XYZ file of C-alpha atoms in Angstrom:
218
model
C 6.550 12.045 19.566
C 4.149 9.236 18.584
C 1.284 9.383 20.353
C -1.822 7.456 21.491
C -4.308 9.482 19.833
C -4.297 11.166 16.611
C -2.579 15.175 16.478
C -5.603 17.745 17.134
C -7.939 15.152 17.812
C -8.343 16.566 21.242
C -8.009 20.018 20.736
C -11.768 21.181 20.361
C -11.158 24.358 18.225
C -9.968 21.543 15.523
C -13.753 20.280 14.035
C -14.988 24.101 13.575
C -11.633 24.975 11.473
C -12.233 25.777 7.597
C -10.502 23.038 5.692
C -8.962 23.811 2.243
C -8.833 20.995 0.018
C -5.395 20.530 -1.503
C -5.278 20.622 -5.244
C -4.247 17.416 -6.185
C -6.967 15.026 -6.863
C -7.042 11.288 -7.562
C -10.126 10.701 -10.250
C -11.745 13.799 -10.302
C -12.125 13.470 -6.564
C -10.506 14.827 -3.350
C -7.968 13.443 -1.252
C -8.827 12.487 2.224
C -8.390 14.433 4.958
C -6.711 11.997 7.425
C -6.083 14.917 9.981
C -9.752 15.247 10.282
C -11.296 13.059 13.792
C -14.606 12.688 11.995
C -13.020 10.802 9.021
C -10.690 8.616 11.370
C -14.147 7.677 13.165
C -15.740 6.921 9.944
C -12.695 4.766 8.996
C -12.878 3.167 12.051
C -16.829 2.257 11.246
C -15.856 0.743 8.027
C -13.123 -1.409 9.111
C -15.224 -2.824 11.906
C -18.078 -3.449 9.438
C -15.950 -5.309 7.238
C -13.753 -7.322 10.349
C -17.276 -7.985 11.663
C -18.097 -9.830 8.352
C -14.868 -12.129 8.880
C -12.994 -10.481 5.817
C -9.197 -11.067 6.443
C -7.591 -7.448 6.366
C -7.127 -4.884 4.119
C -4.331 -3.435 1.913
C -3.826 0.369 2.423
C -1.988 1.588 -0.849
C -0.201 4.840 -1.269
C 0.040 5.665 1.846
C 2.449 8.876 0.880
C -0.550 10.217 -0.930
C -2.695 10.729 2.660
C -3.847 14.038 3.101
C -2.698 14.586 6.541
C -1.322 17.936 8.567
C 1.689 16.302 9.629
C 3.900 13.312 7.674
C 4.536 11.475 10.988
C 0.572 11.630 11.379
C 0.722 8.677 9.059
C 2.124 6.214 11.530
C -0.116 6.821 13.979
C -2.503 6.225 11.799
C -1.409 2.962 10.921
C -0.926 2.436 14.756
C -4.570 2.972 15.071
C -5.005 0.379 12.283
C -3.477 -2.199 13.869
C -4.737 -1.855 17.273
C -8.840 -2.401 15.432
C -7.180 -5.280 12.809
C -5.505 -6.990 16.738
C -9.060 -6.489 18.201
C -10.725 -8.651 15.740
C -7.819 -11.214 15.643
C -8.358 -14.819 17.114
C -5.576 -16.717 19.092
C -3.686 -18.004 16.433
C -5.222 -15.862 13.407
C -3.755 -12.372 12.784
C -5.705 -9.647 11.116
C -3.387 -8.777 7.736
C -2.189 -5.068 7.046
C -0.943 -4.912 4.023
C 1.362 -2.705 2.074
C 3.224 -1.653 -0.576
C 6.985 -1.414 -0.832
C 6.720 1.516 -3.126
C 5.098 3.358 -0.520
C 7.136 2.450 2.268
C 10.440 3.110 0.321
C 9.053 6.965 -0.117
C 7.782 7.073 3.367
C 11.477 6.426 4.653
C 11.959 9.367 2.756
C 9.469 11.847 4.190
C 9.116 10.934 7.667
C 11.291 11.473 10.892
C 13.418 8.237 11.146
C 12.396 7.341 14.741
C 8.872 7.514 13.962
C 9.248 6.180 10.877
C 10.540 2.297 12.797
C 7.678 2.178 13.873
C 6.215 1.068 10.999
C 7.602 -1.873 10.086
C 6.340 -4.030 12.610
C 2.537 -3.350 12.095
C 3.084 -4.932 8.550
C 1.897 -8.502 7.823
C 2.339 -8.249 3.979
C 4.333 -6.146 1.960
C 3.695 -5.783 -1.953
C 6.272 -5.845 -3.862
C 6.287 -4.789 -8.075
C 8.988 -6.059 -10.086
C 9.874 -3.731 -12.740
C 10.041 -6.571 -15.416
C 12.482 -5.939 -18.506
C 12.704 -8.884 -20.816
C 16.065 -8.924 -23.201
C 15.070 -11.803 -25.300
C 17.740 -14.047 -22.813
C 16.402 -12.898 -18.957
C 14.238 -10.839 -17.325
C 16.698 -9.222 -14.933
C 15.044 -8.909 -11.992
C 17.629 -10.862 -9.912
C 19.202 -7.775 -8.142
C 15.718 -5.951 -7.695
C 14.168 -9.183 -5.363
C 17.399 -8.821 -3.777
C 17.405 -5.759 -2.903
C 13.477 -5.400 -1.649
C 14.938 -8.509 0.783
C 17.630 -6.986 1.628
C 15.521 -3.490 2.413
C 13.240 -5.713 4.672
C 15.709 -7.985 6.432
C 16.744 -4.988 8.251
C 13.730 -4.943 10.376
C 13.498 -7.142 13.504
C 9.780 -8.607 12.201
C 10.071 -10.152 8.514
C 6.805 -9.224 6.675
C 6.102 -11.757 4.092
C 6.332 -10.479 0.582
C 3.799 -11.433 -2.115
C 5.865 -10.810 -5.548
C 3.599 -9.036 -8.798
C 4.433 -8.054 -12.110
C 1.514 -5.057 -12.718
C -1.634 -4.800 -11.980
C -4.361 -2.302 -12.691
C -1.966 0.867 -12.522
C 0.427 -0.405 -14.735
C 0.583 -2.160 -18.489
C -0.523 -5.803 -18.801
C 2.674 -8.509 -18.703
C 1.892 -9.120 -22.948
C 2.691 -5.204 -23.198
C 5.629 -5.457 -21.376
C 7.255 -8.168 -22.850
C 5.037 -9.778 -25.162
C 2.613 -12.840 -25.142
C 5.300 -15.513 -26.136
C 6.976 -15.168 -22.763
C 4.214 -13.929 -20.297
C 4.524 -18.126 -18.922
C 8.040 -18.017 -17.910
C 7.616 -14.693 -16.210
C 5.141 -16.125 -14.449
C 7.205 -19.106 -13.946
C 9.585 -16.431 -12.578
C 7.579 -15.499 -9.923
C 6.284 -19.022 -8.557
C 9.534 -19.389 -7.500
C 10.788 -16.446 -5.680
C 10.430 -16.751 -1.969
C 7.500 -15.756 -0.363
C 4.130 -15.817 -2.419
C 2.837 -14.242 -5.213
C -0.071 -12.435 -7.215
C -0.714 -12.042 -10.759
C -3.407 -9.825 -12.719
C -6.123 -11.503 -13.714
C -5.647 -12.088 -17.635
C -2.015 -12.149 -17.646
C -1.831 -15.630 -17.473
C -3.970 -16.283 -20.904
C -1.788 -13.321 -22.329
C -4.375 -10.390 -21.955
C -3.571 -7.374 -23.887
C -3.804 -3.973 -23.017
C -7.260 -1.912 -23.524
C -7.553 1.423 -25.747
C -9.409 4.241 -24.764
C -10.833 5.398 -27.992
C -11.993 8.440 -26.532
C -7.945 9.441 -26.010
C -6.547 6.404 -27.826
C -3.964 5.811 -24.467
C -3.498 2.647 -23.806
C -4.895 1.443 -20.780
């Protein structure tokens, strides 16, 4: 069941436990333990800093990736979110959540359906990646925005989506499809509905970076 506090939180043996760090790590560094009470307090802290600064919300990205003892702990989580992001919102001016689709797709996939509805409707903004593949004649993308629409007109409260074509995990728009078209793609995207983002540089046609130390391309 989803509750109104956190799993373990209350159970006092919880803080004393020995913790083993999973193995996976994200930049040389750990993952989060979202399980842990002390870090949701310290989260807590930092949202409330930044709300108390006027900022407008905050985008939470791969949210499958949190470290947490239980898969359904990540909607309460988010429940928790939402209840400090309502605190800080005026009448008429909501505090944003934002999201990825990505990471709700694979969510749906992990989590116990019931738990995982309840989800959707703590989401303002949902961002969505088009997977853009450039033929020389289109960029075939038509039945990808339809089906991210289609994935989110199921839910009874329509986030908006804000449209992108690759950011800073991904290769620049010129690698994709080349600098002679990177204006129509974004063309593309001022017109699908909702809003959209681009990458800084993309729209002067920014090329990709090499790391000479590895020679990837970055």
């Amino acid at each position: 069941m989803l509750g109104e506090e956190p799993p373990l939180e209350n159970n006092p043996d919880y803080i004393s436990r020995t913790w083993t760090p999973p193995h996976r790590t994200f930049g040389n560094h750990l993952f989060l333990n979202w399980s842990n009470p002390l870090l949701q307090l310290e989260m807590k802290s930092i949202m409330e800093l930044w709300l108390s600064q006027g900022i407008d919300g905050f985008y939470m990205k791969h949210l499958e990736n949190f470290h947490v003892s239980d898969t359904d702990h990540i909607a309460v989580i988010l429940h928790h979110m939402r209840k400090i992001l309502d605190s800080y919102s005026a009448n008429s001016t909501r505090k944003l959540l934002i999201v990825s689709h990505d990471s709700i797709k694979r969510l749906q996939d992990i989590m116990d359906p019931l738990i995982f509805m309840t989800i959707p409707p703590l989401i303002d903004m949902v961002d969505a990646n088009l997977n853009l593949k450039y033929n020389g004649s289109n960029f075939g993308v038509g039945e990808e925005v339809e089906e991210i629409r289609k994935f989110w007109s199921q839910f009874p409260f329509l986030s908006s989506i804000v449209w992108h074509l690759g950011g800073v995990e991904t290769l620049r728009l010129n690698g994709k499809i080349g600098g002679d078209s990177n204006m129509a793609a974004l063309f593309l995207l001022s017109i699908l509905p909702g809003s959209f983002s681009t990458f800084y540089g993309d729209e002067i046609g920014l090329q990709d970076s090499i790391d000479l130390t590895t020679l990837e391309v970055r």
